[in-house]
Coordinates of N, CA, C and O in Angstrom, one line a residue:
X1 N 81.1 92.2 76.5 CA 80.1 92.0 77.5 C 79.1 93.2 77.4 O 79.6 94.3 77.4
X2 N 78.0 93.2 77.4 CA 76.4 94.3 77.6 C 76.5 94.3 79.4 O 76.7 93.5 80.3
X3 N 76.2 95.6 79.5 CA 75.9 95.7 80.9 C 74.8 95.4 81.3 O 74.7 95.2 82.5
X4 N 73.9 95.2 80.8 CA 72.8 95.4 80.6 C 72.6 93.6 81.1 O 72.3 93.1 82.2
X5 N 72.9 93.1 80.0 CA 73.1 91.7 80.4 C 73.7 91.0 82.0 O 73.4 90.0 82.6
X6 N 74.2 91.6 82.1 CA 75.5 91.1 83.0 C 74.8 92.1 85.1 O 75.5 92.2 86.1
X7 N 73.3 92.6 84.7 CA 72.9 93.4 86.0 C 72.5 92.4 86.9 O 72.0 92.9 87.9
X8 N 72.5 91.2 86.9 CA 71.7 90.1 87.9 C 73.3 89.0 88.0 O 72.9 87.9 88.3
X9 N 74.5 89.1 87.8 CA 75.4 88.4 87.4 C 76.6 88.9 88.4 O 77.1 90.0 88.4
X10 N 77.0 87.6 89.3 CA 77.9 88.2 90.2 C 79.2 88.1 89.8 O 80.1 87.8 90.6
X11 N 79.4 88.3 88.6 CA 80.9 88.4 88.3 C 80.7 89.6 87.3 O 79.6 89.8 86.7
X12 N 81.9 90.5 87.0 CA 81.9 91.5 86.6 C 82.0 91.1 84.9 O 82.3 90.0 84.4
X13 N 81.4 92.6 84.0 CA 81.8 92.2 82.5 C 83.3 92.1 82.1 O 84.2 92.9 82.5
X14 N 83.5 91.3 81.4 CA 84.6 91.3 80.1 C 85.2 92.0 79.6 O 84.5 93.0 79.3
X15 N 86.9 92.3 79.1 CA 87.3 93.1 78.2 C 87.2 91.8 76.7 O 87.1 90.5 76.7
X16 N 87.3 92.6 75.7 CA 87.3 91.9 74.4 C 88.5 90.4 74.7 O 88.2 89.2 74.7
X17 N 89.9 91.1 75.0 CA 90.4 90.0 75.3 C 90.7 88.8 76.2 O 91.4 87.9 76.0
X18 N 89.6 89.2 77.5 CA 88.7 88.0 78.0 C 87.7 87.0 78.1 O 87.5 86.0 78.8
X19 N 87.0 87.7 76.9 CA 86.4 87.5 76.3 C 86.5 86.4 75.3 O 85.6 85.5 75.2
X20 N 87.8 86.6 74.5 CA 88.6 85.6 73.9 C 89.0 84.2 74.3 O 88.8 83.1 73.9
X21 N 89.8 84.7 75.3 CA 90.3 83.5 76.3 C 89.6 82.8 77.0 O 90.1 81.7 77.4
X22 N 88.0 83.2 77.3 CA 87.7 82.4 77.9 C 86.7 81.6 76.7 O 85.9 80.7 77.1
X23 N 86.9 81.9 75.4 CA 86.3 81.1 74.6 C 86.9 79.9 74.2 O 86.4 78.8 73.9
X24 N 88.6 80.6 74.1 CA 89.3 79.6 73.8 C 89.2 78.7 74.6 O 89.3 77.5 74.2
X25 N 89.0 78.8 76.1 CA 89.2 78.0 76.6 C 87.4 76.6 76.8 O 87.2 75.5 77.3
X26 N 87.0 77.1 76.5 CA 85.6 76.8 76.3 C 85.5 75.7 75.5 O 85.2 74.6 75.7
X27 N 86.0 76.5 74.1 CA 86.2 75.7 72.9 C 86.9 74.1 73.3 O 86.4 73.0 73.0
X28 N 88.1 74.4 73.8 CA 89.2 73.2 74.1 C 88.2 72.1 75.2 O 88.4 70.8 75.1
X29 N 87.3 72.7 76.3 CA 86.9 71.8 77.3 C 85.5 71.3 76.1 O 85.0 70.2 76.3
X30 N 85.2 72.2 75.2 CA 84.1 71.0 74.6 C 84.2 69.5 74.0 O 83.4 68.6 73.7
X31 N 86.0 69.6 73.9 CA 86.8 68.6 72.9 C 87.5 67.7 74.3 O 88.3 66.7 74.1
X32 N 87.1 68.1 75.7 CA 87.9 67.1 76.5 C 86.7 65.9 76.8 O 85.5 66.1 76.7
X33 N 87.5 64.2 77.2 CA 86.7 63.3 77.4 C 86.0 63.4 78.9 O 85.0 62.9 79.3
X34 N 87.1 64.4 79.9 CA 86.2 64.2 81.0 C 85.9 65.5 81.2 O 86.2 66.3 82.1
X35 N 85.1 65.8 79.8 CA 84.4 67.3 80.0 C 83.5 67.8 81.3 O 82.8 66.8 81.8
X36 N 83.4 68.9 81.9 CA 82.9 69.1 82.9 C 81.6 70.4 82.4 O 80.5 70.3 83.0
X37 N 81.7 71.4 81.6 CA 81.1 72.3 81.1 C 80.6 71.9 80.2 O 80.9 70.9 79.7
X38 N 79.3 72.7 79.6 CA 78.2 72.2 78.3 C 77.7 73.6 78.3 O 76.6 73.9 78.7
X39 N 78.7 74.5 77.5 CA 77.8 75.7 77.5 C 77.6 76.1 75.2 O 78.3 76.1 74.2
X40 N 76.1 76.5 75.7 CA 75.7 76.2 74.1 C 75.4 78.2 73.1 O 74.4 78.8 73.5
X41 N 76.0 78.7 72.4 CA 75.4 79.9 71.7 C 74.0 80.0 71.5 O 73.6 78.9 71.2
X42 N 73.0 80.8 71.5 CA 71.7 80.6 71.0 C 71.8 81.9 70.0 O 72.1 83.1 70.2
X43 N 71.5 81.1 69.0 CA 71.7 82.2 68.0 C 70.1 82.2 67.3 O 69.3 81.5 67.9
X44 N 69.8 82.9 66.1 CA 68.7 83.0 65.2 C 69.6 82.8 64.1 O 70.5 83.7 63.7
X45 N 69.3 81.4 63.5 CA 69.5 81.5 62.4 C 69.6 82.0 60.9 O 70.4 81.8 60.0
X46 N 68.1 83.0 60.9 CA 67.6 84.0 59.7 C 68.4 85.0 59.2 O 68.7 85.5 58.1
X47 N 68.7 85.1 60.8 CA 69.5 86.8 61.0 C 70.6 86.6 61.1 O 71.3 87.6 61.1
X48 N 71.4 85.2 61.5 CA 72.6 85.4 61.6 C 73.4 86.0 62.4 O 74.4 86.6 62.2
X49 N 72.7 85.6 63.7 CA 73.0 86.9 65.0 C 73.0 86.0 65.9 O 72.1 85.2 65.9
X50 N 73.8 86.0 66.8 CA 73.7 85.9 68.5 C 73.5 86.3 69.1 O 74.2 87.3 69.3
X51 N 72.0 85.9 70.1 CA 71.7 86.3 70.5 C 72.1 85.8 72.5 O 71.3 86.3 73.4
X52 N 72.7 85.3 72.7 CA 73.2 84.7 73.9 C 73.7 83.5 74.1 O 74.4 83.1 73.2
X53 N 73.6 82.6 75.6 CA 73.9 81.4 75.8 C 73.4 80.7 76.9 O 73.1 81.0 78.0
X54 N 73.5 79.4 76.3 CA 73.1 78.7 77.4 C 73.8 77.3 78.4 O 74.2 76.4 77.6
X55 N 73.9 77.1 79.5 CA 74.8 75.9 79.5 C 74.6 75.1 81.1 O 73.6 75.1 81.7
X56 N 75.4 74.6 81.3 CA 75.3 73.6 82.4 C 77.1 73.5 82.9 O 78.0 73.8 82.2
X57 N 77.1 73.0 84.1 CA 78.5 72.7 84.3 C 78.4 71.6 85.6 O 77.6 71.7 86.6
X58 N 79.0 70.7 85.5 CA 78.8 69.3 86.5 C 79.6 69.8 87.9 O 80.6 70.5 88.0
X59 N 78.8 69.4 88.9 CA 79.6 69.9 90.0 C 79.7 68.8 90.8 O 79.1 67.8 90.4
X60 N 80.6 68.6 91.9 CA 80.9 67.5 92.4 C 81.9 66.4 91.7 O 82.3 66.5 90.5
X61 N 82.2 65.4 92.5 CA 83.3 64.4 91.9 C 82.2 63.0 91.1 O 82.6 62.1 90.4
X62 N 81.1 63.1 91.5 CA 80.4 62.0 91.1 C 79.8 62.5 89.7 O 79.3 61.4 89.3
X63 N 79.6 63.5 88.7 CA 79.1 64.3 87.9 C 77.7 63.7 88.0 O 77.4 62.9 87.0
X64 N 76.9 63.8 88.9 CA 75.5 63.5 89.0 C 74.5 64.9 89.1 O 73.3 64.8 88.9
X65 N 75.1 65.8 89.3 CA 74.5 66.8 89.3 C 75.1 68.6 88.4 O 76.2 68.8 88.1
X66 N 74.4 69.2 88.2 CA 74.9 70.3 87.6 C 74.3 71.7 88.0 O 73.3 71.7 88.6
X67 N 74.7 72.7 87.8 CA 74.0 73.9 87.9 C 74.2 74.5 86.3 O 75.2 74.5 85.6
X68 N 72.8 75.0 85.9 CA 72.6 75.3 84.5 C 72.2 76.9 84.7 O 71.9 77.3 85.8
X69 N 72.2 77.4 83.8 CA 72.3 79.1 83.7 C 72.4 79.2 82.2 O 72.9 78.4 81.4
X70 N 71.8 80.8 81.9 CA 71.3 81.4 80.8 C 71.6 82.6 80.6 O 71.1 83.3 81.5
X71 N 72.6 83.7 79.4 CA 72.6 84.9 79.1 C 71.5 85.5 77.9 O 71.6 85.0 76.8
X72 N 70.7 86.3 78.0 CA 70.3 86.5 76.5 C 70.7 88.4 76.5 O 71.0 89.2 77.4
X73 N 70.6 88.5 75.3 CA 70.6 90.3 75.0 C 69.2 90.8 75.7 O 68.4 90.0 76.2
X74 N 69.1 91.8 75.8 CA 67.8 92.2 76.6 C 66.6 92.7 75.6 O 65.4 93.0 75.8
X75 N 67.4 92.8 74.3 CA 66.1 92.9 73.5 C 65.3 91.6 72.7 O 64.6 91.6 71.7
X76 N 65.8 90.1 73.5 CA 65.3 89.4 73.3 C 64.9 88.3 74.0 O 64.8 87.1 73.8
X77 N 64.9 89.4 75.7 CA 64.4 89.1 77.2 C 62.7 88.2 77.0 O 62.2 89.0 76.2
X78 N 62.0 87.5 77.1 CA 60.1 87.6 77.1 C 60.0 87.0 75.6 O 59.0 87.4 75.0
X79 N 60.9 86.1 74.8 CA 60.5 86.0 74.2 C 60.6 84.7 73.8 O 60.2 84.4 72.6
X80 N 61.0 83.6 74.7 CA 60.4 82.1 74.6 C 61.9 81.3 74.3 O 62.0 80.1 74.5
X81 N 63.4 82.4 73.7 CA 64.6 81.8 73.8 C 65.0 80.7 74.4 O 65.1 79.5 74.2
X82 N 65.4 82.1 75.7 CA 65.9 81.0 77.2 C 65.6 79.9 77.2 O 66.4 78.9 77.2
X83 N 64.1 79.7 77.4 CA 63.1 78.9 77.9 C 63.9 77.6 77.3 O 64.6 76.8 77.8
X84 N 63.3 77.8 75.9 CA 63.6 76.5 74.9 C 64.6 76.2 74.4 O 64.5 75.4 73.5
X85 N 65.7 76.7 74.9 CA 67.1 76.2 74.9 C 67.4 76.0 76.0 O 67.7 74.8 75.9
X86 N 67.6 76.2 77.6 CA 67.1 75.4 78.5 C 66.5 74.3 79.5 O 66.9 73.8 80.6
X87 N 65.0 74.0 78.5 CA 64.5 72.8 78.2 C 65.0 71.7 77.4 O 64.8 70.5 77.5
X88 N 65.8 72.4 76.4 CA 66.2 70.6 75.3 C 67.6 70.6 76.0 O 68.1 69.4 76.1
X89 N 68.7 72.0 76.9 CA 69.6 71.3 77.7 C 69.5 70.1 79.0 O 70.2 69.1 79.3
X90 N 68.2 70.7 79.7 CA 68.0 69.7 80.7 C 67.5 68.7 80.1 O 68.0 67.7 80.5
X91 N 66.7 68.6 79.4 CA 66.4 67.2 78.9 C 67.6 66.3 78.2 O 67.5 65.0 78.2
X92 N 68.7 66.9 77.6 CA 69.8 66.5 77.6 C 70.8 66.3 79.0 O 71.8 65.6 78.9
X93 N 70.7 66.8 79.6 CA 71.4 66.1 80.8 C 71.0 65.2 82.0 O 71.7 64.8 82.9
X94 N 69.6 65.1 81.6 CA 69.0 64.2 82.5 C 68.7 62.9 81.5 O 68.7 61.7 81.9
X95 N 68.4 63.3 80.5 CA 68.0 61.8 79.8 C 69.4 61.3 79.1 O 69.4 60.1 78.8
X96 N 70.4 61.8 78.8 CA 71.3 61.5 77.6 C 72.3 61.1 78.8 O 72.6 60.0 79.1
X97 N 72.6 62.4 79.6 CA 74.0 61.9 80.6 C 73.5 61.3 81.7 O 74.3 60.7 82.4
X98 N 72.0 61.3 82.1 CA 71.7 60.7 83.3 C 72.2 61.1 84.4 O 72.8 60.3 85.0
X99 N 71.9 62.4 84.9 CA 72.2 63.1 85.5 C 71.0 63.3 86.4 O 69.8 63.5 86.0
X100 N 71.4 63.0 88.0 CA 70.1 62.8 88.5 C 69.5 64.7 88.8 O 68.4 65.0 88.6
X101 N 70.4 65.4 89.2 CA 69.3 67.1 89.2 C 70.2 67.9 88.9 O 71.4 67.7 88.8
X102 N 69.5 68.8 88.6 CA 69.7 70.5 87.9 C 69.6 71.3 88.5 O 68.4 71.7 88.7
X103 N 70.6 72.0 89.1 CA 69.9 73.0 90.0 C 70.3 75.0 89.4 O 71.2 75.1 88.6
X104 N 69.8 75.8 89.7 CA 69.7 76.7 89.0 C 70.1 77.5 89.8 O 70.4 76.7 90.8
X105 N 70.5 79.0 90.2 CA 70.6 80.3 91.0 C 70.5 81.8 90.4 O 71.3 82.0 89.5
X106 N 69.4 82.9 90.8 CA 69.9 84.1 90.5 C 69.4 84.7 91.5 O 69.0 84.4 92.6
X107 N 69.6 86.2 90.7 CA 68.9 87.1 92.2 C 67.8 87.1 92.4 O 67.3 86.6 91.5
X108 N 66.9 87.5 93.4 CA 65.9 87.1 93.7 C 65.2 88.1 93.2 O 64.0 87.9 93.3
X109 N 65.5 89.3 92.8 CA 65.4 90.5 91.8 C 64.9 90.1 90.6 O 63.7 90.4 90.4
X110 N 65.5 89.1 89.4 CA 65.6 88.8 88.1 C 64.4 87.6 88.2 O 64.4 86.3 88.2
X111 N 63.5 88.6 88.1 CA 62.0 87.8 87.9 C 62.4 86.7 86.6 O 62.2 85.5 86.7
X112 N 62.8 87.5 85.6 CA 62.8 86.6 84.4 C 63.1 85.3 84.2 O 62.4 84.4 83.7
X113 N 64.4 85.3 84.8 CA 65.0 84.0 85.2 C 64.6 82.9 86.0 O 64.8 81.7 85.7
X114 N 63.9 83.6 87.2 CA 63.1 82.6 88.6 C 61.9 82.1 87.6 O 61.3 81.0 87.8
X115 N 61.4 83.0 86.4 CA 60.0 82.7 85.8 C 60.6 81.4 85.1 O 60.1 80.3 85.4
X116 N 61.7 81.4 84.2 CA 62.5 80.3 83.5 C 62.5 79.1 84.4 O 61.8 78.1 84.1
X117 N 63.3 79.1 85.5 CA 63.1 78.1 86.1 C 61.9 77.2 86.3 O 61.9 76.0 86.1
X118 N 61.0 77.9 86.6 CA 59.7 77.3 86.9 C 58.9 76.8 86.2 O 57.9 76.0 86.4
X119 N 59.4 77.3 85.0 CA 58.8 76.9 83.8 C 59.5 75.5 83.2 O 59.2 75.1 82.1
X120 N 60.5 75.0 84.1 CA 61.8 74.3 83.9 C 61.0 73.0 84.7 O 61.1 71.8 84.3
X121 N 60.5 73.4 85.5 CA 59.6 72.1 86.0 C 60.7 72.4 87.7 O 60.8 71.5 88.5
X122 N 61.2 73.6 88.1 CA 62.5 73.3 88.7 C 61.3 74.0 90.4 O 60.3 74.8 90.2
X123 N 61.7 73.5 91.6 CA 61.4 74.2 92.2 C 62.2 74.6 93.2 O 63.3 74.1 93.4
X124 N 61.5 76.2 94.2 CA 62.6 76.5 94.8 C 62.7 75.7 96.0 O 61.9 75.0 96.6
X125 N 64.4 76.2 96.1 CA 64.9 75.3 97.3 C 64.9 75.8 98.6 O 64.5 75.3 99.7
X126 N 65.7 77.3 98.3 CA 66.0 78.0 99.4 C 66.5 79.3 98.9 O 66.8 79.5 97.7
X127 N 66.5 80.2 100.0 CA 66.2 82.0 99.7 C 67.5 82.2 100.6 O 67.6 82.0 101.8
X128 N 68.6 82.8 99.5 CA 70.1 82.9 100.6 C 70.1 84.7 101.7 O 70.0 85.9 101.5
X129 N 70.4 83.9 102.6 CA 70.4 85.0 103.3 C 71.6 86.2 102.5 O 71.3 87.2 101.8
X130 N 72.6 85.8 102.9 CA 73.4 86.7 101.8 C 73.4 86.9 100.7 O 72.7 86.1 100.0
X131 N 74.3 88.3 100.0 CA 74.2 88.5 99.1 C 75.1 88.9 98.4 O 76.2 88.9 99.1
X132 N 75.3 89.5 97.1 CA 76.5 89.9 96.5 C 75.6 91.2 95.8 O 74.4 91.3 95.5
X133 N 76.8 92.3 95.9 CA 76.8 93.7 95.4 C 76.9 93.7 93.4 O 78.0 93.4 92.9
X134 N 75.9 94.0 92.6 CA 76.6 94.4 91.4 C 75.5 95.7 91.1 O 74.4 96.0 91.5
X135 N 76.5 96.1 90.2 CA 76.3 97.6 90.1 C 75.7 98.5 91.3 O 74.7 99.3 91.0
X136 N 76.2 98.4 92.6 CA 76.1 99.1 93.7 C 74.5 98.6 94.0 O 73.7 99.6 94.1
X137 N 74.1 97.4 94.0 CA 72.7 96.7 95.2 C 73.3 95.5 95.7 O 73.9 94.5 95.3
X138 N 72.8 95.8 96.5 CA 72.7 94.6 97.2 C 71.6 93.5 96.6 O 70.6 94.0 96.2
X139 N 71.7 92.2 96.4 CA 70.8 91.6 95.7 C 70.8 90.2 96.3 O 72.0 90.0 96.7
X140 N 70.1 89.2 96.5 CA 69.8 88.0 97.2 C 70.0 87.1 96.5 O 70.1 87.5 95.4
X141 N 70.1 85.7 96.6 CA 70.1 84.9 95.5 C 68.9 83.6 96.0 O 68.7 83.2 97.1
X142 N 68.6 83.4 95.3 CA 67.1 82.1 95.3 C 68.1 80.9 94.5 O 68.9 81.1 93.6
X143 N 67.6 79.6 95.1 CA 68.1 78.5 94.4 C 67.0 77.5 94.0 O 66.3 77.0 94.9
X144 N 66.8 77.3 93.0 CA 66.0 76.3 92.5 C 66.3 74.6 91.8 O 67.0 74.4 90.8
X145 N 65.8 73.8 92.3 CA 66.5 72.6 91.9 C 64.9 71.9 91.0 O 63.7 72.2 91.1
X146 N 65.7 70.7 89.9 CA 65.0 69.5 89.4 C 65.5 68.5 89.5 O 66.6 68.5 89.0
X147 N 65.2 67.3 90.1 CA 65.1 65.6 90.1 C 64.5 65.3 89.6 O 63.2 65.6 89.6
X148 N 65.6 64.2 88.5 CA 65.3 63.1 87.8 C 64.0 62.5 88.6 O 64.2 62.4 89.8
X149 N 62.9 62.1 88.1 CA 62.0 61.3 88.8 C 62.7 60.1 89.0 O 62.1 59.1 89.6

């Protein structure tokens, strides 16, 4: 895990061997029929490098809806990634799974992300009063949703 990465994220970083396990476990739920997770690598192919991830995970017993979220490295924060992996996810879960909305969350701090959203076609919903501590701030969280027309 990058700390760096992980400053707008209310769960703490990774040791290597958590890291592991939770891929393994990742791996196995991409191979189940009543998959619930859809999380994708974004890599650059040229370079041969990963550069982050992106994914979705179905919430509820009806899987009509999901919350979708984004990691990238920070030296490849502004630079149109996120965005466009993102966009072919939601359009894959609204047009392929038929999934009526998408809803999104971060801090209300992490401009980049709220900018992602918006650019997602997503709007906000609501500004949570509470908040969660990482790396010693206090930080708010904003929720933004999309409906299927």
């Amino acid at each position: 895990s990058n700390s760096n990465v992980m400053e707008y994220m209310d769960w703490k970083t990774s040791s290597i061997k958590e890291s592991k396990k939770e891929l393994s476990r990742a791996i196995k739920e991409s191979k189940s029929k009543n998959r619930k997770d859809f999380f994708l690598a974004i890599g650059l192919i040229k370079e041969d490098i990963l550069i982050g991830n992106v994914g979705f995970s179905l919430l509820g017993n009806n899987n009509q809806e999901a919350e979708i979220g984004w990691m990238l490295l920070p030296q490849f924060h502004n630079l149109g990634y996120a965005t466009e992996a993102a966009k072919l996810l939601v359009e894959y879960a609204l047009n392929t799974l038929q999934l009526n909305n998408i809803i999104a969350t971060c801090a209300k701090e992490n401009y980049q992300s709220e900018k992602i959203m918006i650019k997602l076609g997503m709007s906000k919903i609501k500004e949570f009063d509470k908040f969660y501590i990482q790396k010693n701030k206090n930080l708010l969280k904003v929720l933004y949703s999309l409906e299927k027309n």
